[in-house]
Amino acid sequence: MSVFSCAAFDGHEQVVFGHDPETGLKAIVALHSTVLGPGVGGCRMWAYPDEAAAVTDVLRLARGMTYKNAMAGLDFGGAKAVILGDARRDKTPAMMRAFGRFVESLAGRYITAEDVGIGTDDMAHVRRETGHVLGLAETSGDPSPFTALGVFLGIRAALAHARGSDELTGVTVAVQGLGHVGADLARRLHEAGARLVVADIHRDATDRVAAATGARVVDPAVIHAEPVDVYAPCALGAVLNDRTIPEIKAGIVAGAANNQLAEPRHARMLADRGVLYAPDYVINAGGVINIAVEHGPAGYDVARATALVQGIGDTMSRIFAEAARTGRTTAEVADAMAEARIRAAAAKKKAADAA
């Protein structure tokens, strides 16, 4: 397939394919923008149905990281990596070291970290081959709890905007996807008094969360249509589409998944139905904020990371208020804010180059 003709291609600076026959590594790194700094984004391992699906995903994810890092106020550009394969079956330490060599070949333009199917143990293997890696166990560790914290705060901000109170007691939340982030979000919501409906493709994940929280377990294919107050997509993207949106009964959609909108127009479709949508790359930025602290000159400090993630709720509140004031969708407001920062940085860089 042609990368340039792919619908998800959005002026990406570089798309690189990596293959290691000995370990079976098949990986793609997409660098969307390095205007704000080196491209930073996690590495996802997933059993894609074909190469075209992997290319589409990595292009969409990399673009999302550009906007996420811009909105989080970080001096990072946007990039992402995907490894084609089943993380539970195919992943090996040797494969992760091969991926590390692939990252090293990009000479610092891309800095990797954990994502779906990849954990801190995997990053330790990657680190043996490259220094361009964040989220190490001995530094900032697993970023998932910080992602979950940001989503939790974003849900409270959405409730405050929609209902006038961020109280979670008695609120029913449907959490779709119970990986590291989804499970931790479910824990936080349960401890705050929310009632939970959960779904995951893995039975062991739903069993653990249901036992800990008393959640009701439903089929992942129908959880979006549950009669709940908040729908929190925390698995893969494109779950907000022509088929699912008419079936959504929740008044708020706020979750950790990347690229929840199948197409940009679906933000308007949600708004027209009276559903308050929390732009995913804003609400789920806690993880990258955490690893940004690790990357900073002062080194990692958990208190500083937590304080920065706390700002996600305030950012969401500003987006909701601006969308209500202007009649734009929340996605349009967030995009405009991110693009303004990127344009300003590009202009400053151009002026410096011309001096």
mmCIF file of C-alpha atoms in Angstrom:
data_model
loop_
_atom_site.group_PDB
_atom_site.id
_atom_site.type_symbol
_atom_site.label_atom_id
_atom_site.label_comp_id
_atom_site.label_asym_id
_atom_site.label_seq_id
_atom_site.Cartn_x
_atom_site.Cartn_y
_atom_site.Cartn_z
ATOM 1 C CA MET A 1 0.000 0.000 0.000
ATOM 2 C CA SER A 2 1.052 3.621 -0.488
ATOM 3 C CA VAL A 3 1.622 5.598 2.699
ATOM 4 C CA PHE A 4 1.083 8.911 0.908
ATOM 5 C CA SER A 5 -2.342 7.893 -0.417
ATOM 6 C CA CYS A 6 -3.496 6.496 2.934
ATOM 7 C CA ALA A 7 -6.442 8.483 4.301
ATOM 8 C CA ALA A 8 -4.629 8.776 7.656
ATOM 9 C CA PHE A 9 -1.564 10.453 6.127
ATOM 10 C CA ASP A 10 -1.420 14.056 7.348
ATOM 11 C CA GLY A 11 1.895 15.488 6.220
ATOM 12 C CA HIS A 12 3.914 13.106 8.379
ATOM 13 C CA GLU A 13 7.615 13.932 8.278
ATOM 14 C CA GLN A 14 8.848 10.346 8.181
ATOM 15 C CA VAL A 15 7.470 6.802 8.161
ATOM 16 C CA VAL A 16 10.018 4.033 8.660
ATOM 17 C CA PHE A 17 9.566 0.249 8.412
ATOM 18 C CA GLY A 18 11.810 -2.050 10.426
ATOM 19 C CA HIS A 19 12.272 -5.804 10.063
ATOM 20 C CA ASP A 20 14.476 -8.273 11.891
ATOM 21 C CA PRO A 21 14.178 -11.779 10.374
ATOM 22 C CA GLU A 22 15.901 -13.501 13.285
ATOM 23 C CA THR A 23 13.398 -12.339 15.911
ATOM 24 C CA GLY A 24 10.387 -11.860 13.657
ATOM 25 C CA LEU A 25 10.184 -8.142 14.375
ATOM 26 C CA LYS A 26 7.971 -6.223 11.976
ATOM 27 C CA ALA A 27 7.633 -2.631 13.162
ATOM 28 C CA ILE A 28 6.633 0.778 11.852
ATOM 29 C CA VAL A 29 7.608 4.154 13.307
ATOM 30 C CA ALA A 30 5.684 7.229 12.185
ATOM 31 C CA LEU A 31 7.048 10.706 12.916
ATOM 32 C CA HIS A 32 4.244 13.206 12.452
ATOM 33 C CA SER A 33 5.892 16.445 13.608
ATOM 34 C CA THR A 34 9.120 17.477 15.308
ATOM 35 C CA VAL A 35 8.282 21.197 15.425
ATOM 36 C CA LEU A 36 8.053 21.219 19.220
ATOM 37 C CA GLY A 37 10.879 18.731 19.796
ATOM 38 C CA PRO A 38 11.801 15.091 19.200
ATOM 39 C CA GLY A 39 8.867 12.831 18.374
ATOM 40 C CA VAL A 40 7.695 11.076 21.545
ATOM 41 C CA GLY A 41 5.100 8.336 21.673
ATOM 42 C CA GLY A 42 4.668 4.804 22.904
ATOM 43 C CA CYS A 43 5.171 1.520 21.106
ATOM 44 C CA ARG A 44 2.049 -0.594 20.621
ATOM 45 C CA MET A 45 2.084 -4.331 19.847
ATOM 46 C CA TRP A 46 -1.086 -5.611 18.254
ATOM 47 C CA ALA A 47 -2.220 -8.458 16.008
ATOM 48 C CA TYR A 48 -3.355 -6.279 13.106
ATOM 49 C CA PRO A 49 -5.379 -8.050 10.398
ATOM 50 C CA ASP A 50 -2.974 -6.784 7.749
ATOM 51 C CA GLU A 51 -0.182 -4.311 7.099
ATOM 52 C CA ALA A 52 -2.592 -1.643 5.840
ATOM 53 C CA ALA A 53 -4.395 -1.620 9.186
ATOM 54 C CA ALA A 54 -1.072 -1.220 11.019
ATOM 55 C CA VAL A 55 -0.037 1.690 8.786
ATOM 56 C CA THR A 56 -3.367 3.439 9.292
ATOM 57 C CA ASP A 57 -3.135 2.985 13.045
ATOM 58 C CA VAL A 58 0.425 4.237 13.416
ATOM 59 C CA LEU A 59 -0.283 7.295 11.248
ATOM 60 C CA ARG A 60 -3.364 8.201 13.293
ATOM 61 C CA LEU A 61 -1.582 7.568 16.585
ATOM 62 C CA ALA A 62 1.455 9.681 15.629
ATOM 63 C CA ARG A 63 -0.731 12.627 14.637
ATOM 64 C CA GLY A 64 -2.595 12.277 17.922
ATOM 65 C CA MET A 65 0.701 12.457 19.826
ATOM 66 C CA THR A 66 1.576 15.759 18.122
ATOM 67 C CA TYR A 67 -1.667 17.262 19.386
ATOM 68 C CA LYS A 68 -1.423 15.554 22.772
ATOM 69 C CA ASN A 69 2.069 16.830 23.478
ATOM 70 C CA ALA A 70 1.160 20.318 22.268
ATOM 71 C CA MET A 71 -1.917 20.494 24.513
ATOM 72 C CA ALA A 72 0.052 19.172 27.476
ATOM 73 C CA GLY A 73 2.565 22.003 27.082
ATOM 74 C CA LEU A 74 5.442 19.608 26.432
ATOM 75 C CA ASP A 75 8.499 20.275 24.292
ATOM 76 C CA PHE A 76 7.900 17.085 22.341
ATOM 77 C CA GLY A 77 6.748 16.424 18.823
ATOM 78 C CA GLY A 78 4.446 13.581 17.891
ATOM 79 C CA ALA A 79 5.414 10.051 16.905
ATOM 80 C CA LYS A 80 4.350 6.465 17.483
ATOM 81 C CA ALA A 81 5.540 2.920 16.843
ATOM 82 C CA VAL A 82 3.635 -0.283 16.235
ATOM 83 C CA ILE A 83 4.890 -3.855 16.271
ATOM 84 C CA LEU A 84 2.821 -6.311 14.259
ATOM 85 C CA GLY A 85 2.091 -9.414 16.320
ATOM 86 C CA ASP A 86 0.295 -10.898 19.307
ATOM 87 C CA ALA A 87 1.954 -9.541 22.451
ATOM 88 C CA ARG A 88 0.877 -12.545 24.515
ATOM 89 C CA ARG A 89 2.263 -15.066 22.021
ATOM 90 C CA ASP A 90 4.942 -13.514 19.808
ATOM 91 C CA LYS A 91 6.850 -11.045 21.967
ATOM 92 C CA THR A 92 10.340 -12.007 23.173
ATOM 93 C CA PRO A 93 13.237 -10.166 24.843
ATOM 94 C CA ALA A 94 15.243 -10.606 21.642
ATOM 95 C CA MET A 95 12.486 -8.987 19.606
ATOM 96 C CA MET A 96 12.381 -6.013 21.965
ATOM 97 C CA ARG A 97 16.159 -5.624 21.678
ATOM 98 C CA ALA A 98 15.775 -5.660 17.900
ATOM 99 C CA PHE A 99 13.161 -2.950 18.240
ATOM 100 C CA GLY A 100 15.645 -0.989 20.360
ATOM 101 C CA ARG A 101 18.182 -1.151 17.548
ATOM 102 C CA PHE A 102 15.502 0.087 15.153
ATOM 103 C CA VAL A 103 14.801 3.061 17.449
ATOM 104 C CA GLU A 104 18.533 3.771 17.765
ATOM 105 C CA SER A 105 18.823 3.947 13.970
ATOM 106 C CA LEU A 106 16.555 7.037 14.032
ATOM 107 C CA ALA A 107 19.253 8.956 15.959
ATOM 108 C CA GLY A 108 17.012 10.561 18.578
ATOM 109 C CA ARG A 109 14.268 11.833 16.273
ATOM 110 C CA TYR A 110 11.965 9.284 17.966
ATOM 111 C CA ILE A 111 11.810 8.502 21.696
ATOM 112 C CA THR A 112 9.807 5.423 22.596
ATOM 113 C CA ALA A 113 7.844 4.270 25.663
ATOM 114 C CA GLU A 114 5.122 1.795 26.650
ATOM 115 C CA ASP A 115 1.734 1.434 25.022
ATOM 116 C CA VAL A 116 -0.774 -1.370 24.477
ATOM 117 C CA GLY A 117 0.942 -4.755 24.698
ATOM 118 C CA ILE A 118 4.244 -3.302 25.943
ATOM 119 C CA GLY A 119 5.375 -2.901 29.557
ATOM 120 C CA THR A 120 8.292 -1.696 31.632
ATOM 121 C CA ASP A 121 10.058 -5.072 31.367
ATOM 122 C CA ASP A 122 9.971 -4.706 27.595
ATOM 123 C CA MET A 123 11.380 -1.205 27.804
ATOM 124 C CA ALA A 124 14.289 -2.561 29.844
ATOM 125 C CA HIS A 125 15.222 -4.780 26.893
ATOM 126 C CA VAL A 126 14.839 -1.845 24.496
ATOM 127 C CA ARG A 127 17.090 0.252 26.745
ATOM 128 C CA ARG A 128 19.956 -2.215 26.267
ATOM 129 C CA GLU A 129 20.135 -1.072 22.636
ATOM 130 C CA THR A 130 19.189 2.618 22.767
ATOM 131 C CA GLY A 131 19.038 5.559 25.131
ATOM 132 C CA HIS A 132 15.996 6.948 23.340
ATOM 133 C CA VAL A 133 13.484 5.326 25.660
ATOM 134 C CA LEU A 134 11.333 6.558 28.551
ATOM 135 C CA GLY A 135 9.093 4.889 31.118
ATOM 136 C CA LEU A 136 11.791 2.706 32.652
ATOM 137 C CA ALA A 137 11.028 0.839 35.873
ATOM 138 C CA GLU A 138 13.922 2.461 37.725
ATOM 139 C CA THR A 139 12.842 5.995 36.801
ATOM 140 C CA SER A 140 9.237 6.988 36.094
ATOM 141 C CA GLY A 141 8.001 3.425 35.713
ATOM 142 C CA ASP A 142 4.689 2.393 34.210
ATOM 143 C CA PRO A 143 2.882 5.550 32.999
ATOM 144 C CA SER A 144 -0.535 3.848 33.077
ATOM 145 C CA PRO A 145 -1.570 5.064 36.560
ATOM 146 C CA PHE A 146 -0.900 8.658 35.487
ATOM 147 C CA THR A 147 -2.959 8.187 32.333
ATOM 148 C CA ALA A 148 -5.762 6.776 34.468
ATOM 149 C CA LEU A 149 -5.486 9.692 36.907
ATOM 150 C CA GLY A 150 -5.831 12.201 34.078
ATOM 151 C CA VAL A 151 -8.899 10.428 32.686
ATOM 152 C CA PHE A 152 -10.423 10.270 36.165
ATOM 153 C CA LEU A 153 -9.928 14.021 36.599
ATOM 154 C CA GLY A 154 -11.302 14.648 33.117
ATOM 155 C CA ILE A 155 -14.441 12.675 33.908
ATOM 156 C CA ARG A 156 -14.957 14.781 37.010
ATOM 157 C CA ALA A 157 -14.506 17.948 34.948
ATOM 158 C CA ALA A 158 -17.067 16.682 32.445
ATOM 159 C CA LEU A 159 -19.547 15.916 35.214
ATOM 160 C CA ALA A 160 -19.016 19.368 36.700
ATOM 161 C CA HIS A 161 -19.684 20.999 33.335
ATOM 162 C CA ALA A 162 -22.694 18.865 32.446
ATOM 163 C CA ARG A 163 -24.294 18.551 35.899
ATOM 164 C CA GLY A 164 -22.839 21.293 38.023
ATOM 165 C CA SER A 165 -21.129 18.794 40.340
ATOM 166 C CA ASP A 166 -18.139 16.492 39.952
ATOM 167 C CA GLU A 167 -19.522 14.054 42.534
ATOM 168 C CA LEU A 168 -19.190 10.426 41.397
ATOM 169 C CA THR A 169 -21.304 8.737 44.046
ATOM 170 C CA GLY A 170 -24.201 7.076 42.269
ATOM 171 C CA VAL A 171 -22.839 7.844 38.788
ATOM 172 C CA THR A 172 -22.713 4.824 36.464
ATOM 173 C CA VAL A 173 -19.655 4.532 34.233
ATOM 174 C CA ALA A 174 -19.066 2.005 31.453
ATOM 175 C CA VAL A 175 -15.358 1.219 31.104
ATOM 176 C CA GLN A 176 -14.471 -0.492 27.835
ATOM 177 C CA GLY A 177 -11.029 -2.095 27.997
ATOM 178 C CA LEU A 178 -9.370 -3.234 31.212
ATOM 179 C CA GLY A 179 -5.692 -3.118 30.441
ATOM 180 C CA HIS A 180 -3.335 -1.272 32.774
ATOM 181 C CA VAL A 181 -5.097 2.065 32.272
ATOM 182 C CA GLY A 182 -8.689 0.844 32.185
ATOM 183 C CA ALA A 183 -8.279 -1.320 35.276
ATOM 184 C CA ASP A 184 -6.698 1.510 37.260
ATOM 185 C CA LEU A 185 -9.417 3.916 36.124
ATOM 186 C CA ALA A 186 -12.062 1.419 37.244
ATOM 187 C CA ARG A 187 -10.398 1.236 40.664
ATOM 188 C CA ARG A 188 -10.370 5.014 41.048
ATOM 189 C CA LEU A 189 -13.998 5.330 39.961
ATOM 190 C CA HIS A 190 -15.092 2.579 42.343
ATOM 191 C CA GLU A 191 -13.255 4.171 45.258
ATOM 192 C CA ALA A 192 -14.980 7.489 44.454
ATOM 193 C CA GLY A 193 -18.418 5.862 44.665
ATOM 194 C CA ALA A 194 -19.249 5.194 41.013
ATOM 195 C CA ARG A 195 -21.157 2.150 39.811
ATOM 196 C CA LEU A 196 -19.327 0.257 37.064
ATOM 197 C CA VAL A 197 -20.164 -1.646 33.913
ATOM 198 C CA VAL A 198 -17.054 -3.160 32.306
ATOM 199 C CA ALA A 199 -15.958 -5.099 29.245
ATOM 200 C CA ASP A 200 -12.752 -6.544 27.844
ATOM 201 C CA ILE A 201 -11.823 -9.161 25.260
ATOM 202 C CA HIS A 202 -9.904 -11.046 27.959
ATOM 203 C CA ARG A 203 -12.023 -12.875 30.556
ATOM 204 C CA ASP A 204 -9.286 -12.817 33.199
ATOM 205 C CA ALA A 205 -9.252 -9.005 33.080
ATOM 206 C CA THR A 206 -12.994 -8.664 33.613
ATOM 207 C CA ASP A 207 -12.930 -11.283 36.368
ATOM 208 C CA ARG A 208 -10.265 -9.354 38.303
ATOM 209 C CA VAL A 209 -12.007 -5.985 38.042
ATOM 210 C CA ALA A 210 -15.459 -7.405 38.787
ATOM 211 C CA ALA A 211 -14.134 -9.150 41.892
ATOM 212 C CA ALA A 212 -12.455 -5.943 43.119
ATOM 213 C CA THR A 213 -15.236 -3.467 42.320
ATOM 214 C CA GLY A 214 -18.493 -5.367 41.988
ATOM 215 C CA ALA A 215 -18.727 -4.251 38.361
ATOM 216 C CA ARG A 216 -21.282 -5.760 36.014
ATOM 217 C CA VAL A 217 -19.596 -7.431 33.047
ATOM 218 C CA VAL A 218 -21.024 -7.076 29.528
ATOM 219 C CA ASP A 219 -19.992 -7.940 25.978
ATOM 220 C CA PRO A 220 -17.384 -5.513 24.544
ATOM 221 C CA ALA A 221 -19.448 -5.267 21.364
ATOM 222 C CA VAL A 222 -22.406 -3.656 23.145
ATOM 223 C CA ILE A 223 -20.970 -1.773 26.111
ATOM 224 C CA HIS A 224 -21.207 1.546 24.258
ATOM 225 C CA ALA A 225 -25.004 1.169 24.243
ATOM 226 C CA GLU A 226 -25.381 0.563 27.974
ATOM 227 C CA PRO A 227 -27.761 2.955 29.821
ATOM 228 C CA VAL A 228 -25.012 4.704 31.802
ATOM 229 C CA ASP A 229 -24.021 8.269 32.669
ATOM 230 C CA VAL A 230 -20.462 8.089 31.324
ATOM 231 C CA TYR A 231 -18.996 5.916 28.590
ATOM 232 C CA ALA A 232 -15.209 5.530 28.972
ATOM 233 C CA PRO A 233 -13.527 3.893 25.960
ATOM 234 C CA CYS A 234 -10.155 2.593 27.144
ATOM 235 C CA ALA A 235 -9.257 0.049 24.465
ATOM 236 C CA LEU A 236 -8.562 0.699 20.787
ATOM 237 C CA GLY A 237 -9.727 3.603 18.651
ATOM 238 C CA ALA A 238 -12.513 4.402 16.169
ATOM 239 C CA VAL A 239 -15.230 3.280 18.594
ATOM 240 C CA LEU A 240 -17.211 6.475 17.988
ATOM 241 C CA ASN A 241 -18.610 5.993 14.520
ATOM 242 C CA ASP A 242 -21.753 5.979 12.391
ATOM 243 C CA ARG A 243 -22.925 2.708 13.917
ATOM 244 C CA THR A 244 -22.181 3.280 17.591
ATOM 245 C CA ILE A 245 -23.011 6.961 18.102
ATOM 246 C CA PRO A 246 -26.783 6.560 17.526
ATOM 247 C CA GLU A 247 -26.739 3.777 20.136
ATOM 248 C CA ILE A 248 -24.885 5.702 22.869
ATOM 249 C CA LYS A 249 -27.120 6.507 25.842
ATOM 250 C CA ALA A 250 -24.458 8.139 28.016
ATOM 251 C CA GLY A 251 -24.437 11.915 28.276
ATOM 252 C CA ILE A 252 -20.627 11.977 28.534
ATOM 253 C CA VAL A 253 -17.937 10.161 26.564
ATOM 254 C CA ALA A 254 -14.577 10.397 28.322
ATOM 255 C CA GLY A 255 -11.983 7.653 28.151
ATOM 256 C CA ALA A 256 -8.331 6.760 27.683
ATOM 257 C CA ALA A 257 -8.387 5.239 24.193
ATOM 258 C CA ASN A 258 -6.559 7.077 21.440
ATOM 259 C CA ASN A 259 -8.345 8.185 18.260
ATOM 260 C CA GLN A 260 -11.811 7.435 19.570
ATOM 261 C CA LEU A 261 -13.467 9.336 16.705
ATOM 262 C CA ALA A 262 -13.523 7.213 13.556
ATOM 263 C CA GLU A 263 -13.620 10.472 11.563
ATOM 264 C CA PRO A 264 -13.452 14.132 12.649
ATOM 265 C CA ARG A 265 -17.119 14.658 11.687
ATOM 266 C CA HIS A 266 -18.172 12.299 14.449
ATOM 267 C CA ALA A 267 -17.416 15.024 17.027
ATOM 268 C CA ARG A 268 -20.270 17.068 15.538
ATOM 269 C CA MET A 269 -22.483 13.994 15.455
ATOM 270 C CA LEU A 270 -21.950 13.536 19.198
ATOM 271 C CA ALA A 271 -22.552 17.217 19.940
ATOM 272 C CA ASP A 272 -25.773 17.236 17.927
ATOM 273 C CA ARG A 273 -27.017 14.348 20.053
ATOM 274 C CA GLY A 274 -26.217 16.280 23.239
ATOM 275 C CA VAL A 275 -23.259 14.085 24.207
ATOM 276 C CA LEU A 276 -20.322 15.855 25.871
ATOM 277 C CA TYR A 277 -17.131 14.457 24.351
ATOM 278 C CA ALA A 278 -13.758 14.784 26.111
ATOM 279 C CA PRO A 279 -11.103 14.996 23.362
ATOM 280 C CA ASP A 280 -9.053 11.862 23.855
ATOM 281 C CA TYR A 281 -5.586 13.326 23.338
ATOM 282 C CA VAL A 282 -6.222 15.878 26.063
ATOM 283 C CA ILE A 283 -7.800 13.662 28.703
ATOM 284 C CA ASN A 284 -5.335 10.783 28.250
ATOM 285 C CA ALA A 285 -2.122 12.849 28.385
ATOM 286 C CA GLY A 286 -1.194 11.846 31.941
ATOM 287 C CA GLY A 287 1.190 9.115 30.849
ATOM 288 C CA VAL A 288 3.253 11.284 28.513
ATOM 289 C CA ILE A 289 3.304 14.091 31.077
ATOM 290 C CA ASN A 290 4.765 11.620 33.555
ATOM 291 C CA ILE A 291 7.547 10.474 31.248
ATOM 292 C CA ALA A 292 8.261 14.080 30.250
ATOM 293 C CA VAL A 293 9.272 14.719 33.851
ATOM 294 C CA GLU A 294 11.675 11.780 33.569
ATOM 295 C CA HIS A 295 13.152 13.372 30.442
ATOM 296 C CA GLY A 296 13.621 16.772 32.103
ATOM 297 C CA PRO A 297 16.986 18.109 33.298
ATOM 298 C CA ALA A 298 16.091 17.775 36.983
ATOM 299 C CA GLY A 299 15.260 14.080 36.639
ATOM 300 C CA TYR A 300 12.118 12.268 37.678
ATOM 301 C CA ASP A 301 10.030 13.444 40.621
ATOM 302 C CA VAL A 302 6.697 11.741 41.262
ATOM 303 C CA ALA A 303 5.230 14.716 43.134
ATOM 304 C CA ARG A 304 5.990 17.043 40.233
ATOM 305 C CA ALA A 305 4.548 14.561 37.739
ATOM 306 C CA THR A 306 1.357 14.185 39.765
ATOM 307 C CA ALA A 307 0.951 17.949 40.100
ATOM 308 C CA LEU A 308 1.288 18.424 36.346
ATOM 309 C CA VAL A 309 -1.251 15.685 35.601
ATOM 310 C CA GLN A 310 -3.684 17.405 37.970
ATOM 311 C CA GLY A 311 -3.859 20.209 35.413
ATOM 312 C CA ILE A 312 -5.722 17.987 32.939
ATOM 313 C CA GLY A 313 -9.008 18.648 34.714
ATOM 314 C CA ASP A 314 -8.568 22.405 34.359
ATOM 315 C CA THR A 315 -7.682 22.075 30.677
ATOM 316 C CA MET A 316 -10.789 19.990 30.048
ATOM 317 C CA SER A 317 -12.940 22.575 31.834
ATOM 318 C CA ARG A 318 -11.562 25.333 29.571
ATOM 319 C CA ILE A 319 -12.302 23.282 26.471
ATOM 320 C CA PHE A 320 -15.869 22.522 27.581
ATOM 321 C CA ALA A 321 -16.523 26.171 28.405
ATOM 322 C CA GLU A 322 -15.130 27.438 25.095
ATOM 323 C CA ALA A 323 -17.128 24.912 23.101
ATOM 324 C CA ALA A 324 -20.308 25.951 24.910
ATOM 325 C CA ARG A 325 -19.528 29.633 24.336
ATOM 326 C CA THR A 326 -18.750 29.366 20.631
ATOM 327 C CA GLY A 327 -20.909 26.485 19.458
ATOM 328 C CA ARG A 328 -17.856 24.625 18.189
ATOM 329 C CA THR A 329 -17.330 20.994 19.111
ATOM 330 C CA THR A 330 -14.945 20.170 21.927
ATOM 331 C CA ALA A 331 -12.694 18.478 19.357
ATOM 332 C CA GLU A 332 -12.575 21.636 17.233
ATOM 333 C CA VAL A 333 -11.690 23.736 20.257
ATOM 334 C CA ALA A 334 -8.903 21.376 21.347
ATOM 335 C CA ASP A 335 -7.487 21.135 17.822
ATOM 336 C CA ALA A 336 -7.397 24.925 17.502
ATOM 337 C CA MET A 337 -5.570 25.291 20.814
ATOM 338 C CA ALA A 338 -2.971 22.674 19.886
ATOM 339 C CA GLU A 339 -2.455 24.064 16.378
ATOM 340 C CA ALA A 340 -1.961 27.584 17.731
ATOM 341 C CA ARG A 341 0.932 26.388 19.897
ATOM 342 C CA ILE A 342 2.501 24.454 17.019
ATOM 343 C CA ARG A 343 2.214 27.444 14.654
ATOM 344 C CA ALA A 344 3.810 29.743 17.215
ATOM 345 C CA ALA A 345 6.717 27.349 17.711
ATOM 346 C CA ALA A 346 7.191 26.962 13.953
ATOM 347 C CA ALA A 347 7.220 30.744 13.468
ATOM 348 C CA LYS A 348 9.747 31.184 16.269
ATOM 349 C CA LYS A 349 11.980 28.504 14.796
ATOM 350 C CA LYS A 350 11.752 30.048 11.324
ATOM 351 C CA ALA A 351 12.673 33.468 12.686
ATOM 352 C CA ALA A 352 15.643 32.012 14.558
ATOM 353 C CA ASP A 353 16.865 30.215 11.424
ATOM 354 C CA ALA A 354 16.615 33.443 9.435
ATOM 355 C CA ALA A 355 18.538 35.497 12.000
#
